[in-house]
Short mmCIF file of C-alpha atoms and ligand atoms in Angstrom, two decimals:
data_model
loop_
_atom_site.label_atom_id
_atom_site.label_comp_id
_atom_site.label_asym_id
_atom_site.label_seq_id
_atom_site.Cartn_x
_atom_site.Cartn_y
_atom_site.Cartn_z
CA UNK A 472 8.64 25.07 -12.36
CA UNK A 473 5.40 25.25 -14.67
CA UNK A 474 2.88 22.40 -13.03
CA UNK A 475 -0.30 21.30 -14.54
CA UNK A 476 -2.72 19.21 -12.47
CA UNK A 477 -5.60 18.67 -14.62
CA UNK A 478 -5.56 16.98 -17.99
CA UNK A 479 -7.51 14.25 -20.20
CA UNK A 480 -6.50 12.14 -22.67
CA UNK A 481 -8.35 9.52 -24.96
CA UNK A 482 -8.85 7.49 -22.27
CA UNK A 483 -11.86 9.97 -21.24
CA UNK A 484 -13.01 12.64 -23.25
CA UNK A 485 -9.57 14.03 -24.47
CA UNK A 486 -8.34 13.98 -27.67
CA UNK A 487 -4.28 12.78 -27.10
CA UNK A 488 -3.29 9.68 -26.13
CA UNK A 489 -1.08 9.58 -23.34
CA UNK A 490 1.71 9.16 -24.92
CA UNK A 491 1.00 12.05 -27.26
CA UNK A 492 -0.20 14.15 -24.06
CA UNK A 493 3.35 13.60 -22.82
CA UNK A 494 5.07 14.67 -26.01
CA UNK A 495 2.53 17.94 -25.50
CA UNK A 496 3.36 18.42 -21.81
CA UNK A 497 7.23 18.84 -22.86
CA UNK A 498 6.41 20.83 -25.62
CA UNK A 499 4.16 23.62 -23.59
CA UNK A 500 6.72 23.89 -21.57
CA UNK A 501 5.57 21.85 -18.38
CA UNK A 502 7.91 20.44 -15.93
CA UNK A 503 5.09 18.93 -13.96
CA UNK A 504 1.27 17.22 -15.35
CA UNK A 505 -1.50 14.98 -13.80
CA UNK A 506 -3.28 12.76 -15.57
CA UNK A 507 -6.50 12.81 -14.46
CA UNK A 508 -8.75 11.52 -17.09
CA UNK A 509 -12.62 10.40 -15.72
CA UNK A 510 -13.11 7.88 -13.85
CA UNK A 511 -10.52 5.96 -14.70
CA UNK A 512 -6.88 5.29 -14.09
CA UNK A 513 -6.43 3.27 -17.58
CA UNK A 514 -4.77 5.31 -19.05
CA UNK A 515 -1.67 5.80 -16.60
CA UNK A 516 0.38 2.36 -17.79
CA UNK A 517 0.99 3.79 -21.08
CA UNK A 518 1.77 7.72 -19.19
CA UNK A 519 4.25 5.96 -17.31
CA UNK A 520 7.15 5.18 -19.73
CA UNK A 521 6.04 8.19 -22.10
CA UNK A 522 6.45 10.67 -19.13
CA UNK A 523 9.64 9.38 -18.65
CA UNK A 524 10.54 9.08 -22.72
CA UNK A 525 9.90 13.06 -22.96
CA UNK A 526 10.81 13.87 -19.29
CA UNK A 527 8.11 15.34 -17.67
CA UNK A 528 7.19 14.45 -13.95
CA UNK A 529 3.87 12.69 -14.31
CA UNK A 530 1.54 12.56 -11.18
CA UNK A 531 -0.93 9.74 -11.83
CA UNK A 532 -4.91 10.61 -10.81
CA UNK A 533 -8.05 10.72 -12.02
CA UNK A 534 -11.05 12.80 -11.62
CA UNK A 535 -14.66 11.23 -10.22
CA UNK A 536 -17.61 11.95 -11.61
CA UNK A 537 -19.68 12.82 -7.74
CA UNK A 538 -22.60 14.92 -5.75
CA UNK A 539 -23.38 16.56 -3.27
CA UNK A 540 -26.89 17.46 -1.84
CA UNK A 541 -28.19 17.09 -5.52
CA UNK A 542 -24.84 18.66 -7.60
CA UNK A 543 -22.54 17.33 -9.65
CA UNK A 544 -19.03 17.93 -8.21
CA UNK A 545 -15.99 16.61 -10.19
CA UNK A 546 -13.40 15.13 -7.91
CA UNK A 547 -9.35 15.45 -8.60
CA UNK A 548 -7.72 12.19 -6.91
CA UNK A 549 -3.98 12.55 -6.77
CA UNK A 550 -2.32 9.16 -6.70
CA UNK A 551 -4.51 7.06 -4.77
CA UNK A 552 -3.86 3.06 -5.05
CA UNK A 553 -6.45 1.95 -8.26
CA UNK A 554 -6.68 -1.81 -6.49
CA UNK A 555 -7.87 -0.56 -3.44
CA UNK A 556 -11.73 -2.33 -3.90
CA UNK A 557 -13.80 0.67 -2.87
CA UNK A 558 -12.30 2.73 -5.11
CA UNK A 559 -12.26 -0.15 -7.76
CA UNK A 560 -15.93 -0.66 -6.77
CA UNK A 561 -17.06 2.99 -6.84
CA UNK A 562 -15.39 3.78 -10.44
CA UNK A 563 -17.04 0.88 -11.93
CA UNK A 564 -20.29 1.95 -11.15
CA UNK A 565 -20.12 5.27 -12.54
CA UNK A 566 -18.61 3.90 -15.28
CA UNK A 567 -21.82 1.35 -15.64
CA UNK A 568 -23.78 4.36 -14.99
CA UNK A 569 -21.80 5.82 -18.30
CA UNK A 570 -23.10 2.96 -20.02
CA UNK A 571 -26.90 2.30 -19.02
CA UNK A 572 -26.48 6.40 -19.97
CA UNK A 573 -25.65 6.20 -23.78
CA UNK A 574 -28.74 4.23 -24.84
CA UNK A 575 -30.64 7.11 -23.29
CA UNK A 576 -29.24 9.70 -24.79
CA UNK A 577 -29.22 8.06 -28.17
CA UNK A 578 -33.13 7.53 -27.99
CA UNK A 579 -34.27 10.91 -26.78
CA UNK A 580 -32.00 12.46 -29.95
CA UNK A 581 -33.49 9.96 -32.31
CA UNK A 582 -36.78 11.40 -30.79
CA UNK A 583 -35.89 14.51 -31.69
CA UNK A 584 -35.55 13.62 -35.21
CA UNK A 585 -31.50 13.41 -34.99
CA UNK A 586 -30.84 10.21 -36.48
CA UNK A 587 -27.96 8.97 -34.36
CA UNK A 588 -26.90 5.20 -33.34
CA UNK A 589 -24.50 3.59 -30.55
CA UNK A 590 -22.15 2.72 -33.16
CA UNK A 591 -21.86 6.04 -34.30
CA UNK A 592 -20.73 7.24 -30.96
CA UNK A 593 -18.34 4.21 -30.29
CA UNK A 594 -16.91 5.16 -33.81
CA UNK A 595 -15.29 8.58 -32.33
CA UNK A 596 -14.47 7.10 -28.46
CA UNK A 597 -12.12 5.20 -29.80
CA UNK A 598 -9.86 4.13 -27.11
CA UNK A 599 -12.19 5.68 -24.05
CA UNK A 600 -12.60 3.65 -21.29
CA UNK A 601 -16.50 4.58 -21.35
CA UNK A 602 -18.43 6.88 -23.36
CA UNK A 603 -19.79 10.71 -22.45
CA UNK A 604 -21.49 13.76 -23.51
CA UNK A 605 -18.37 14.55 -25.58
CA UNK A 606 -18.61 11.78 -27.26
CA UNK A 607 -21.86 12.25 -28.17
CA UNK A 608 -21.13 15.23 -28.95
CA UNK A 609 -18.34 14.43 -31.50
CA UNK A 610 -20.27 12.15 -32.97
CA UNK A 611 -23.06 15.00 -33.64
CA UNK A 612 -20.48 16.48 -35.20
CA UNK A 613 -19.64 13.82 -37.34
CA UNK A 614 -22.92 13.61 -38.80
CA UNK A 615 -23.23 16.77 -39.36
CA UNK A 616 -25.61 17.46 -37.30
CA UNK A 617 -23.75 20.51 -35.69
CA UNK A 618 -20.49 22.08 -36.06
CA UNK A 619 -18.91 21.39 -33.04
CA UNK A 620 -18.41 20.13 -29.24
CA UNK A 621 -19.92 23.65 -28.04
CA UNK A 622 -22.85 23.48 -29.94
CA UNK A 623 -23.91 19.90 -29.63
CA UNK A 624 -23.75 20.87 -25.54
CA UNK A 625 -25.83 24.39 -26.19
CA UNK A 626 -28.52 22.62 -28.15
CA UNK A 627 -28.90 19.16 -27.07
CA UNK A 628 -26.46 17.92 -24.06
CA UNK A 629 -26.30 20.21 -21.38
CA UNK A 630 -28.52 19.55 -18.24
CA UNK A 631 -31.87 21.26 -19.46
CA UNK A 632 -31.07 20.67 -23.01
CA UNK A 633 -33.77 18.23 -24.50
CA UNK A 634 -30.65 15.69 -25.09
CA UNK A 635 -29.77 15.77 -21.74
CA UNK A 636 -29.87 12.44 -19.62
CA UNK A 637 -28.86 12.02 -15.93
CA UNK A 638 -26.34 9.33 -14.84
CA UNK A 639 -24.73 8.00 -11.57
CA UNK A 640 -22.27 9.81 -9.66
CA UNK A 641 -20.68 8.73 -6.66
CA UNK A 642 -21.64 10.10 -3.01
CA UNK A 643 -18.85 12.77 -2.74
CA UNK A 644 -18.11 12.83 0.97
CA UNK A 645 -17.68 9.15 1.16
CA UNK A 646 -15.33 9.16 -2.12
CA UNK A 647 -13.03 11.87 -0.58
CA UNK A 648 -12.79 9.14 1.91
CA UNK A 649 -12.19 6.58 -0.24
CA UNK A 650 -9.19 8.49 -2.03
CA UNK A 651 -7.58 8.68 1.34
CA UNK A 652 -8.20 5.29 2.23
CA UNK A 653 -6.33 4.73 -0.81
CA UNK A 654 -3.25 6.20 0.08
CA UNK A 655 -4.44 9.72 -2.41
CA UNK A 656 -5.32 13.04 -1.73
CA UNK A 657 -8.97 14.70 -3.21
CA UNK A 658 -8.75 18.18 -4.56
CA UNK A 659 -12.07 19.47 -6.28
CA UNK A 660 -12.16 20.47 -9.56
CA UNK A 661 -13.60 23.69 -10.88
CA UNK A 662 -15.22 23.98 -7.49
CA UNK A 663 -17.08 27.26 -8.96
CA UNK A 664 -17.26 26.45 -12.32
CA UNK A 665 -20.30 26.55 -14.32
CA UNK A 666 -23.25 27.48 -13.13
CA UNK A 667 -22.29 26.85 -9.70
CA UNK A 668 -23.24 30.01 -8.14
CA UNK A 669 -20.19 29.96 -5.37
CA UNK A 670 -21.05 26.71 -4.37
CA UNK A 671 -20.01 25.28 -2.43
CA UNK A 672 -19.60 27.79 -0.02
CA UNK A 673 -18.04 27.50 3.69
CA UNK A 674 -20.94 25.08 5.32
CA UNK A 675 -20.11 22.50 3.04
CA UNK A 676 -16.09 22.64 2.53
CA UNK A 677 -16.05 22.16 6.53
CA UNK A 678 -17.91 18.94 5.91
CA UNK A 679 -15.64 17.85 3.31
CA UNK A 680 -12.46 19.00 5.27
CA UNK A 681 -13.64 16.86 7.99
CA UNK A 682 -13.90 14.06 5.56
CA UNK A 683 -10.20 14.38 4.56
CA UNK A 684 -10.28 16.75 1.37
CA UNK A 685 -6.74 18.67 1.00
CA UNK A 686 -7.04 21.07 -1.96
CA UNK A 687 -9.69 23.65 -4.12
CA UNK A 688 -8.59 23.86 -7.70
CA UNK A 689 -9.11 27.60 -7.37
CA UNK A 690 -7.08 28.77 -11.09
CA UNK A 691 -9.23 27.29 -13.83
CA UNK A 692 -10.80 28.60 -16.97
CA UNK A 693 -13.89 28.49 -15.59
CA UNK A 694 -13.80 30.43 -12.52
CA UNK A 695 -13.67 34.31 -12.80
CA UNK A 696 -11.00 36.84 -11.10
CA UNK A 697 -13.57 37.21 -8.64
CA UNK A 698 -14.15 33.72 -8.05
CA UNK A 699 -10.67 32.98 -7.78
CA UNK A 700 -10.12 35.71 -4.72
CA UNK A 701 -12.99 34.35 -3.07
CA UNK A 702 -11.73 30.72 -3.29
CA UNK A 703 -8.60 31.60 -2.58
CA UNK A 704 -9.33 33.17 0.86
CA UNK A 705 -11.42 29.97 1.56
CA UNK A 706 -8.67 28.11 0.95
CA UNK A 707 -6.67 30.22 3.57
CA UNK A 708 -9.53 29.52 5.53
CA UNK A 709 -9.26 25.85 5.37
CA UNK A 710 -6.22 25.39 4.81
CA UNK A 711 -6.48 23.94 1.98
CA UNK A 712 -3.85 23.89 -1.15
CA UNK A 713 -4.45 25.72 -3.61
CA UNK A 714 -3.91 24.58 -7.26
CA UNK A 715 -4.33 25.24 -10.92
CA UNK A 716 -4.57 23.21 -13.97
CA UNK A 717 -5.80 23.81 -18.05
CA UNK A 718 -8.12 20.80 -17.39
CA UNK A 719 -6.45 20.14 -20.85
CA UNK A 720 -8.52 17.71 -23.21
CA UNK A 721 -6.58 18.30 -26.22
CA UNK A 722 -8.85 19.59 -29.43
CA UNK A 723 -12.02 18.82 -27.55
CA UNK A 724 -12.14 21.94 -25.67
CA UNK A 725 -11.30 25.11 -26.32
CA UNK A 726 -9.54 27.59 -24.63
CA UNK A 727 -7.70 25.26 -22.11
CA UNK A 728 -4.40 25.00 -23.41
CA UNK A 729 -1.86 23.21 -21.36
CA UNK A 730 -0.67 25.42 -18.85
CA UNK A 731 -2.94 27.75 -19.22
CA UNK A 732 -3.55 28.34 -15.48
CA UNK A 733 -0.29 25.80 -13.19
CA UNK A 734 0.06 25.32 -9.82
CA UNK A 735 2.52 27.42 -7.49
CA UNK A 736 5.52 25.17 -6.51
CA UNK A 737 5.14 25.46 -3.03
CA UNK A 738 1.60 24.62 -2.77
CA UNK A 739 2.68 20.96 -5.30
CA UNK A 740 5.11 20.60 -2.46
CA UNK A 741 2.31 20.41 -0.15
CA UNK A 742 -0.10 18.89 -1.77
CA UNK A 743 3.10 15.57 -2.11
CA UNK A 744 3.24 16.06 1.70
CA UNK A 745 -0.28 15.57 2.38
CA UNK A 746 0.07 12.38 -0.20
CA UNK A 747 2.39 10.73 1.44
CA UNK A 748 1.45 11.34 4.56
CA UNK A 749 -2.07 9.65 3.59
CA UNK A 750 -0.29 7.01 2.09
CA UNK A 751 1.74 6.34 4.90
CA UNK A 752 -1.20 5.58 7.39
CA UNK A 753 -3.35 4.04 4.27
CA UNK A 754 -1.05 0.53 4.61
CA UNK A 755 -1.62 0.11 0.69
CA UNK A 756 0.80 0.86 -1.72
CA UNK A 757 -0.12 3.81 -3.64
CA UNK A 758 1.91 5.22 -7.20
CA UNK A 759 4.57 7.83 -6.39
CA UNK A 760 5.35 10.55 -9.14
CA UNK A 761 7.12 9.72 -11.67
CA UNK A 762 10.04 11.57 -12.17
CA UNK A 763 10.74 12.70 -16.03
CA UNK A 764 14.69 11.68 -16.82
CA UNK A 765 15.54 13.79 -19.77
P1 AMP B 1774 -20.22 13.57 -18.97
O1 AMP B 1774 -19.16 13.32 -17.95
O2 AMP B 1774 -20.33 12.49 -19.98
O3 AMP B 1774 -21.53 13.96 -18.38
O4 AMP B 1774 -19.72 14.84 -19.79
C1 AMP B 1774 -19.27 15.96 -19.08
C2 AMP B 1774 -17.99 16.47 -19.71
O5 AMP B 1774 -18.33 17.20 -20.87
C3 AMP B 1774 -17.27 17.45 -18.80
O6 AMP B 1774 -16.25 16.83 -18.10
C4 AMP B 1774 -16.68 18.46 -19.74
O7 AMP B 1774 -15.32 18.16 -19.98
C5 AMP B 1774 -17.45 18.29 -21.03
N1 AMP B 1774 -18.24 19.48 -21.34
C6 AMP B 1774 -19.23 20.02 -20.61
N2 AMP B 1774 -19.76 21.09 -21.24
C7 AMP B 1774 -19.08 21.22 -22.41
C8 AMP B 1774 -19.15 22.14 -23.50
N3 AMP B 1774 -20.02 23.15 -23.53
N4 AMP B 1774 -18.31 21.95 -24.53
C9 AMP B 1774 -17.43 20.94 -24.53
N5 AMP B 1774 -17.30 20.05 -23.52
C10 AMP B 1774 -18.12 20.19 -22.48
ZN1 ZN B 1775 -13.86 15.94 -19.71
FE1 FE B 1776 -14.43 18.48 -14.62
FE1 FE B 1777 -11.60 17.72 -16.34
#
């Protein structure tokens, strides 16, 4: 079984629609994807019937924008209930946060003598449930002003880059909560990726293992060989599952292929029995995976 538990579509900052990421799933070869675009859980109505058109098993979650002691840590949730209020709550905030965000950025470009407008950026996010960096980015691109995603992010978007504007992100150890409130289970994403610096370490997974997190996203494009052995044994530690994912987001990022990195079998198969064992004490009715039909 090839498994893929990290993907975008248009709804955030990928380029496929969902229907279109489903068509791509079956076509790479995948017997298994999440959809997990930002923030959001819009885009899973039209996942639903597509998954099933091209049969692909489609697990329905998102990934939340959150922090920790001053770091942004992206949070995989893995078919948590969207109506539960505290999740509906916390999402729309960071997605306000998205949005007080963009006028930000725009100005401090257009202070840097790019000339660049709102509409310019709503022109390339489409169908995008709010607007990001990407975004931004593609519509840098679109100007002209550089050549592409990569190098809008090296010269102007990245934190430190003169572009660069902060926005909300939810407290992480309450929204692991949340998620399980909601019947889901919270993996983090890319726990090492970036600039990280193998954080977080051991102090802080205890905290979030205490707070209900089942899974490290440990194989990942941005983690190293080394990385991966060291979050691996953490994992072991914690017991924690162990996945891996492309964090697919179609031509907007390169080098992330679906299925580039999957998830072992065995440790999906856990990370379903930890679902449903959260949604069985959650009393809400949370999604169940969608089983492809092909
Ligand atoms: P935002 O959530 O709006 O702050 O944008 C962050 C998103 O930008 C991340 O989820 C990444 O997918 C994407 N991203 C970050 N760095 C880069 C980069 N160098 N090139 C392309 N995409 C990036
Ligand atoms: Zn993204
Ligand atoms: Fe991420
Ligand atoms: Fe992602």
């Amino acid at each position: 079984m090839r498994i893929d538990l990290h993907t975008h579509s248009r709804v955030s900052d990928g380029t496929d629609s969902p229907t279109e990421l489903m068509r791509a799933a079956r076509e790479a070869g995948l017997d298994v994807i999440a959809l997990t675009d930002h923030d959001t859980s819009a885009g899973w109505a039209e996942a639903v019937p597509a998954a099933r058109r091209y049969g692909v098993e489609l697990v329905r979650g998102m990934e939340i924008s959150t922090e920790h002691a001053g770091r942004g840590v992206h949070l995989l949730a893995y078919l948590p209930d969207p109506t539960y209020p505290p999740l509906v709550e916390e999402l729309a905030r960071i997605l306000e946060g998205r949005d007080r965000r963009l006028p930000a950025m725009i100005e401090r470009l257009r202070r840097l003598g790019v000339e660049i407008t709102e509409d310019d950026v709503h022109a390339v996010s489409g169908d995008a449930a709010a607007s990001g960096r990407p975004h931004v980015a593609d519509a840098l691109v679109a100007k002209g002003v550089v050549a592409s995603r990569d190098e809008a992010f090296e010269t102007y978007l990245s934190a430190g880059r003169p572009g660069y504007v902060s926005r909300y992100a939810a407290p992480l150890v309450d929204t692991i909560e949340t998620v399980v409130a909601a019947g889901g289970v919270a993996v983090i994403a890319h726990p090492w990726g970036r600039s990280s610096r193998q954080w977080p370490g051991p102090v802080e997974l205890e905290a979030f293992v205490a707070a209900g997190l089942s899974g490290l996203e440990v194989d990942h494009q941005d983690h190293s060989p080394r990385s991966r052995d060291r979050l691996r044994a953490l994992a072991r530690d914690f017991d924690l599952v162990v996945t891996g994912a492309s964090d697919y987001h179609g031509a907007g990022k390169v080098g992330h292929d679906l299925g580039v990195n999957t998830t072992d079998e065995a440790e999906y198969h856990r990370l379903l029995e930890r679902a449903a064992a959260s949604a069985a004490v959650s009393r809400r009715h949370p999604p169940t995976v969608v089983k492809g039909q092909a």
